[in-house]
Coordinates of C-alpha atoms in Angstrom, one line a residue:
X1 CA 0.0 0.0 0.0
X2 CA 1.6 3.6 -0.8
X3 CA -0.2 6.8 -1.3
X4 CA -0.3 8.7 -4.3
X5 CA 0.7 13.1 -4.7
X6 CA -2.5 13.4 -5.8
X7 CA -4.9 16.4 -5.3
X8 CA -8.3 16.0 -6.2
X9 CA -10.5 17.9 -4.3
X10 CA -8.6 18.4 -1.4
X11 CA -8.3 21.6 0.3
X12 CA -4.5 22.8 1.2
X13 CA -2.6 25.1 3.4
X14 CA 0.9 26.8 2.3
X15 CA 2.3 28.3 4.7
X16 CA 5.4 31.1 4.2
X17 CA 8.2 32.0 6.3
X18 CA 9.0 36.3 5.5
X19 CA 12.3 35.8 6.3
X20 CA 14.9 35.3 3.8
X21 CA 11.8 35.4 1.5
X22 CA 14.5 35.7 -1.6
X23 CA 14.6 31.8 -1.2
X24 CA 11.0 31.3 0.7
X25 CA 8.8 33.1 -2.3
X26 CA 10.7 30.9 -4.9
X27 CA 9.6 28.0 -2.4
X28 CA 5.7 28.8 -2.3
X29 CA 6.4 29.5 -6.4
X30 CA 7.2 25.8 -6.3
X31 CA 4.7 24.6 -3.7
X32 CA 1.5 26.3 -5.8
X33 CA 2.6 25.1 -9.4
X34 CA 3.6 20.9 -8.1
X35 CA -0.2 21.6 -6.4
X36 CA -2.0 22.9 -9.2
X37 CA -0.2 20.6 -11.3
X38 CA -1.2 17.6 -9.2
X39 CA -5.1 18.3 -9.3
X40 CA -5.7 21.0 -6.3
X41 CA -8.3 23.5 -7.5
X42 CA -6.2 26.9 -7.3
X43 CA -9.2 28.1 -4.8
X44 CA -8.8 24.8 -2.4
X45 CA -5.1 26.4 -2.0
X46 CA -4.8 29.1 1.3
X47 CA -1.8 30.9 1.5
X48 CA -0.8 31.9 4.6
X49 CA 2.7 34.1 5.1
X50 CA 4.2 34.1 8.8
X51 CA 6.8 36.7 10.0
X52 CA 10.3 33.6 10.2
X53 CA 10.5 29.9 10.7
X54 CA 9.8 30.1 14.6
X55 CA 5.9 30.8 13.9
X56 CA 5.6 28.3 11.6
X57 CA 4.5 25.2 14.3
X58 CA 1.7 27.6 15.6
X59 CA 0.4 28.5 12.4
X60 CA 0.2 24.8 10.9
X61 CA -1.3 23.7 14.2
X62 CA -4.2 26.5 13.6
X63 CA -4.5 24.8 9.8
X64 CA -4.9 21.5 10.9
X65 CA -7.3 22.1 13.2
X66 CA -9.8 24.4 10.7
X67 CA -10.3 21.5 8.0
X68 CA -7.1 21.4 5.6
X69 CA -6.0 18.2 4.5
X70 CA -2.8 18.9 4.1
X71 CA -0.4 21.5 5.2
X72 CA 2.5 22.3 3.3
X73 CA 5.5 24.3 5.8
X74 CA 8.0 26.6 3.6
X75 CA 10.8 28.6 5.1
X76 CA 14.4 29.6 4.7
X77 CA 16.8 29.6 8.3
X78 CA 20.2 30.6 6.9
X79 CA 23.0 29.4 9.4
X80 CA 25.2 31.9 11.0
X81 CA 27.8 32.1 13.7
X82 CA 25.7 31.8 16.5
X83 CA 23.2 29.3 18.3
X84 CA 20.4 31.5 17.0
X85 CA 20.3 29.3 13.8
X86 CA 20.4 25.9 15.8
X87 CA 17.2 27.1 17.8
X88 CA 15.2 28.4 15.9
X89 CA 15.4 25.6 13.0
X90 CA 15.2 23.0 15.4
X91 CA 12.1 24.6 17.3
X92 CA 10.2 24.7 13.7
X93 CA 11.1 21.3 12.9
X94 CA 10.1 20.1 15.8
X95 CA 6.9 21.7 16.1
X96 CA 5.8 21.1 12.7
X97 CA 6.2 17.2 13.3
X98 CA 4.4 17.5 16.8
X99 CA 1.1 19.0 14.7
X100 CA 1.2 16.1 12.5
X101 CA 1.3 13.6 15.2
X102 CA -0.8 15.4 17.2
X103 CA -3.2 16.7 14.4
X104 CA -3.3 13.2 12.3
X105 CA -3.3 16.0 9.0
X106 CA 0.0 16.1 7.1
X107 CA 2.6 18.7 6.9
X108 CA 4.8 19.0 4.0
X109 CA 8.3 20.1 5.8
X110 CA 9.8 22.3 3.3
X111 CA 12.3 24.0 5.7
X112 CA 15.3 25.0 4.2
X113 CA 18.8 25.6 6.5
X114 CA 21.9 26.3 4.2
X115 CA 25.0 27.6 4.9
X116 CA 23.8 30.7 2.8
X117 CA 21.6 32.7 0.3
X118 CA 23.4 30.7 -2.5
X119 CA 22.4 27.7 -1.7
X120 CA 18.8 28.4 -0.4
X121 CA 18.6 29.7 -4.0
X122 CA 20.4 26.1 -5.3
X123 CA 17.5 25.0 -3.3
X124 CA 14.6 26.8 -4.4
X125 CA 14.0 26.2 -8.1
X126 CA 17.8 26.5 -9.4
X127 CA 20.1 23.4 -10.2
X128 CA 19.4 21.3 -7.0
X129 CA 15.7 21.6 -7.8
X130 CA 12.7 23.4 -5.3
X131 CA 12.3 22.0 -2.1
X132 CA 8.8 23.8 -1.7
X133 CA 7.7 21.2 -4.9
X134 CA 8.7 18.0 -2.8
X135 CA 7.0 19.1 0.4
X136 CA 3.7 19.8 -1.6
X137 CA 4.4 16.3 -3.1
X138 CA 5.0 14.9 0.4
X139 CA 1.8 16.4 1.9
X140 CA -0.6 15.1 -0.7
X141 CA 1.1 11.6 -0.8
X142 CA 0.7 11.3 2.5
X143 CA -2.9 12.9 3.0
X144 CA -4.0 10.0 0.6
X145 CA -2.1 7.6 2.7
X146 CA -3.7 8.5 5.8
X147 CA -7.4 7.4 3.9
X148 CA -6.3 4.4 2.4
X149 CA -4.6 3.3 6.0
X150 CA -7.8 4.5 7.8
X151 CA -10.0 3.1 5.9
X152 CA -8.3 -0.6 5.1
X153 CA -6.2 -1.1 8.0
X154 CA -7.9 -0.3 11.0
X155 CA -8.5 -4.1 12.5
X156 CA -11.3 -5.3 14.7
X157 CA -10.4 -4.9 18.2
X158 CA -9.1 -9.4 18.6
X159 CA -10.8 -9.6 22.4
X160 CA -14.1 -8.5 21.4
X161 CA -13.9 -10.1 18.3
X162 CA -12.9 -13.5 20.5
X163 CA -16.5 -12.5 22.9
X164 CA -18.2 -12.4 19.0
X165 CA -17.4 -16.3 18.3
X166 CA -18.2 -17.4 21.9
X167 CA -21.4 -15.7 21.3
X168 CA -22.0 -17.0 18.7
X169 CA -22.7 -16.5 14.9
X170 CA -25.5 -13.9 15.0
X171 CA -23.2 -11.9 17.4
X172 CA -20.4 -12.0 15.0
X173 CA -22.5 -11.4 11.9
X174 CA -24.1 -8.1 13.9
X175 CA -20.2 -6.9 14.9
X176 CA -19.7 -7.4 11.7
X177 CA -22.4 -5.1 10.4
X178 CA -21.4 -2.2 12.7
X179 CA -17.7 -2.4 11.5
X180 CA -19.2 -2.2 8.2
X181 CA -20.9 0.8 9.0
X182 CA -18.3 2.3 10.9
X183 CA -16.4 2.5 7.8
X184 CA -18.9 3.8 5.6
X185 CA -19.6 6.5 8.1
X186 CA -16.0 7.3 7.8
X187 CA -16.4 7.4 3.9
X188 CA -19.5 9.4 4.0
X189 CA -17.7 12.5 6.0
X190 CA -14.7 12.1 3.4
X191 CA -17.4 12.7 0.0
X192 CA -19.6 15.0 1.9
X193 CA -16.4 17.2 3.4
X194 CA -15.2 17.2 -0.2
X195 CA -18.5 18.2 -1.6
X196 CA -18.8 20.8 0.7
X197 CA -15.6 22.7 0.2
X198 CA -16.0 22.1 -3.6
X199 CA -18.3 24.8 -3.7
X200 CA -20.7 22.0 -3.7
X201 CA -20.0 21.3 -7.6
X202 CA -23.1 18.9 -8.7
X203 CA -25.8 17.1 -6.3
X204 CA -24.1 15.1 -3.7
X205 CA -25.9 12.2 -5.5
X206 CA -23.8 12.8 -8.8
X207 CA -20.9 14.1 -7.0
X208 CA -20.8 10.6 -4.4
X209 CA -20.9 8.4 -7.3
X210 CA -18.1 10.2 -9.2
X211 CA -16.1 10.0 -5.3
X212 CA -17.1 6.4 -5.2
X213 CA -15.9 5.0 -8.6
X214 CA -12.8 6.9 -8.5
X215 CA -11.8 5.8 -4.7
X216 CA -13.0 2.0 -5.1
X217 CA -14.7 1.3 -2.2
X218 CA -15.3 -2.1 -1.0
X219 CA -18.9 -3.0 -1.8
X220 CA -19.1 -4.3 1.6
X221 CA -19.3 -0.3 2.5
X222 CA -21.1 1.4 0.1
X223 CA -24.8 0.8 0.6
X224 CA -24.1 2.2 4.0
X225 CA -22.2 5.3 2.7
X226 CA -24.9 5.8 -0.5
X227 CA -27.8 5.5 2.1
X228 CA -25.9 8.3 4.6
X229 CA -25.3 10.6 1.8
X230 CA -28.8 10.4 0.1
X231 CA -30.2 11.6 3.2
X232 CA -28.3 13.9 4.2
X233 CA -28.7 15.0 0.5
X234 CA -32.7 14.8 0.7
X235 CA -32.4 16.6 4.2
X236 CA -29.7 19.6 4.4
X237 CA -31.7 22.2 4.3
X238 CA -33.8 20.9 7.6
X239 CA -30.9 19.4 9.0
X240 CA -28.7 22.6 8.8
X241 CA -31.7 25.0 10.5
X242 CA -31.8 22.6 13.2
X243 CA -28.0 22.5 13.5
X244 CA -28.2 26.5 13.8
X245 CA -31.0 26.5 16.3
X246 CA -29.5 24.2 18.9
X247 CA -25.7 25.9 17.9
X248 CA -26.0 28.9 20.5
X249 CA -23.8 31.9 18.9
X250 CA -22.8 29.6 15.6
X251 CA -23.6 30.2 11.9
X252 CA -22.8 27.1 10.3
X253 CA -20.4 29.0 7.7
X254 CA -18.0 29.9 10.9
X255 CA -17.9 26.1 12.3
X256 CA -14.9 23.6 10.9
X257 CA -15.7 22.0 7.8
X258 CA -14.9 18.2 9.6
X259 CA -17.1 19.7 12.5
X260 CA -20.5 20.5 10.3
X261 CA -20.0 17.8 8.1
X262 CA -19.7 15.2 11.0
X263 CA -23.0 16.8 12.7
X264 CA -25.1 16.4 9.1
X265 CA -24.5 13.1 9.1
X266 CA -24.9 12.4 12.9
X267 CA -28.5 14.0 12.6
X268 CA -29.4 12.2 9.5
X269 CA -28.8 8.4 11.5
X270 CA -30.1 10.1 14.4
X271 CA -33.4 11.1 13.2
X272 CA -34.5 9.3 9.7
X273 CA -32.5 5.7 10.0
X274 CA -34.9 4.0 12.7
X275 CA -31.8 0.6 12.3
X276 CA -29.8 3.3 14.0
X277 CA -30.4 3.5 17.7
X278 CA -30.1 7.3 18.8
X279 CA -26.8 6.6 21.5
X280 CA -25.2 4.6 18.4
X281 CA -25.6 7.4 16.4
X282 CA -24.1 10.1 18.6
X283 CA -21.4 8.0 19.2
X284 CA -20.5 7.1 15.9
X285 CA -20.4 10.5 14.9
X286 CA -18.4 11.7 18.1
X287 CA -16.1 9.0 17.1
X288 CA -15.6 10.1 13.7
X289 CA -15.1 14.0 15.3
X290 CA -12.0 12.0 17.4
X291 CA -10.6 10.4 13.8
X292 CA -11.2 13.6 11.9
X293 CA -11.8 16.5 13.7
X294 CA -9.5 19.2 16.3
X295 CA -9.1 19.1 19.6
X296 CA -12.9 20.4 20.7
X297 CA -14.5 18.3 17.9
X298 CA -15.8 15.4 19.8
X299 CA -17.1 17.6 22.4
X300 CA -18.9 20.5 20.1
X301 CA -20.6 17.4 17.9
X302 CA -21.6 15.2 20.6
X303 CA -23.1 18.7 22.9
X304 CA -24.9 19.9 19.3
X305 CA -26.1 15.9 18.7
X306 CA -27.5 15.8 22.0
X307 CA -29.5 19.1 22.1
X308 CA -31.1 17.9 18.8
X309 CA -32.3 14.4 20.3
X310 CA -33.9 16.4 23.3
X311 CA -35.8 18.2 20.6
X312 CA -37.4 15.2 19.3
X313 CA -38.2 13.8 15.8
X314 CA -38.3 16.9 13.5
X315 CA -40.6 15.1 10.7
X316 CA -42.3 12.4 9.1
X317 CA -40.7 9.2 7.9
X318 CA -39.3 9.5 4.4
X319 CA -38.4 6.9 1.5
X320 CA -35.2 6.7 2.6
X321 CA -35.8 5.9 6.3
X322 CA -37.9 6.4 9.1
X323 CA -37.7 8.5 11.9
X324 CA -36.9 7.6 15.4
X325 CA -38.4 9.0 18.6
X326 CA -36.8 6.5 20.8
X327 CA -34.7 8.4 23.3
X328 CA -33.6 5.0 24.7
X329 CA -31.1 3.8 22.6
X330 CA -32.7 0.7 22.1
X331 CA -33.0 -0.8 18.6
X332 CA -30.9 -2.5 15.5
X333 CA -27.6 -2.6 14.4
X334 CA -24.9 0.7 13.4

């Protein structure tokens, strides 16, 4: 398995040092032509510039945690004759690869430290090529890795899976069916989050089944992710006034793009999938918030999820599915 630079509809942060920006504007040159050239719509590309190389940790931790993808880190520390140089590349290298382990999103580490201009120059489109390029490249390889690893590697947990065959077949069928689920939830948020900062292209419906051919997912997930995504299609508008009534002091524009994608599809189990017990549903989606989301994510989607259950069903039953009233948590299957 091995991920691929490519950057179909994913949304991307480039990130500038100022300093030495002789060398770090020749870098973002790089970074924005190997992007656009590997499929990343020129408006899914934010450019933000930082004053040196020290900011650059706090500013990709902000990124990662307002919906980019991937985060691509560009800056220039020239050494010099004093320890300024070891700390402050050091410090930014550092940081930058505490966000992505902390964050799960990838950073592109385009950092530069020559022994002077010249070289940073060498470095930055002239005969040793343009390190900005291969950190883009990195980013999106690895922002492509992360969903194939996510969504084919993750195993069932062995000791419950053990308690499955000592139950029985019908328990291990049912586990089965909420793994299954699981993973098309996860699915579902990765269309619908593309979708959404697409500009929202075609009709989910056309748009999924584009996302769905070209990612090859496993049949075994994608009723479960069709049936997600055609309701929260048929639904949005309904479900997005009842995600701003119970969202004290948020407009749905100003909340993460993981967040309100996470909550549309929470709501849509939670209220027109009667299969779906209510509890699964909030927890499902507060789990995909964890995988996904920032720090506050689980928190924000499982306080919003609850105040719309206390609300009650907000309509009829529809084609798709039906709604459920139970506040117990009792039913079928995830």
């Amino acid at each position: 398995m091995k991920g691929e630079p490519t950057g179909r509809a994913r949304r991307v942060c480039v990130l500038v040092s100022r300093f030495n920006a002789i060398v770090t504007d020749r870098l973002r040159q790089g970074a924005h032509e190997r992007l656009t050239d590997r499929g990343v719509s020129p408006g899914d590309i934010e450019t933000v510039t930082v004053p040196g190389a020290w900011e650059l940790p706090l500013a990709a931790k902000i990124a990662a945690e307002s919906g980019f993808e991937a985060i691509v880190a560009l800056g220039c520390v020239v050494r010099g004759e004093t320890a300024h140089f070891e700390l402050v590349w050091r410090a930014a290298a550092e940081g930058l690869a505490r966000v992505q382990e902390e964050t799960g999103v990838p950073v592109g580490q385009g950092l530069l430290t020559p022994e002077n201009l010249e070289q940073g120059m060498a470095r930055s489109g002239g005969v040793v090529g343009n390190a900005g390029a291969s950190a883009a490249d990195a980013a999106l390889e690895m922002a492509e890795l992360r969903e194939k690893m996510r969504s084919q590697l993750a195993p069932d947990d062995p000791v419950e899976a053990g308690k499955d065959q000592d139950r029985g077949p019908k328990a291990a069928r049912a586990r089965g069916t909420r793994h299954a689920h699981s993973r098309a939830r996860s699915w579902a948020l990765q269309i619908l989050y593309a979708w959404d900062l697409s500009g929202r292209p075609a009709n989910l419906t056309e748009f999924a089944r584009r996302e769905l051919s070209f990612r090859r997912i496993s049949a075994r997930y994608r009723p479960h992710t069709e049936r997600v995504l055609r309701l929260v299609e048929e639904r949005l508008d309904q479900i997005d006034r009842i995600l701003e009534q119970v969202a004290d002091n948020w407009r749905i524009e100003r909340m993460g793009a993981i967040d309100r994608n996470v909550i549309r599809i929470g709501m849509a189990e939670l209220f027109w999938l009667d299969e779906v017990p209510p509890a699964v549903a909030i927890d499902e989606a507060v789990n995909l918030a964890e995988r996904y989301g920032g720090k506050g994510s689980p928190r924000f989607v499982n306080g919003i999820l609850d105040a719309a259950r206390k609300r009650g069903s907000p309509a009829a039953p529809t084609a798709a599915g039906s709604v459920s009233t139970d506040d117990n948590g009792d039913g079928g299957s995830a």
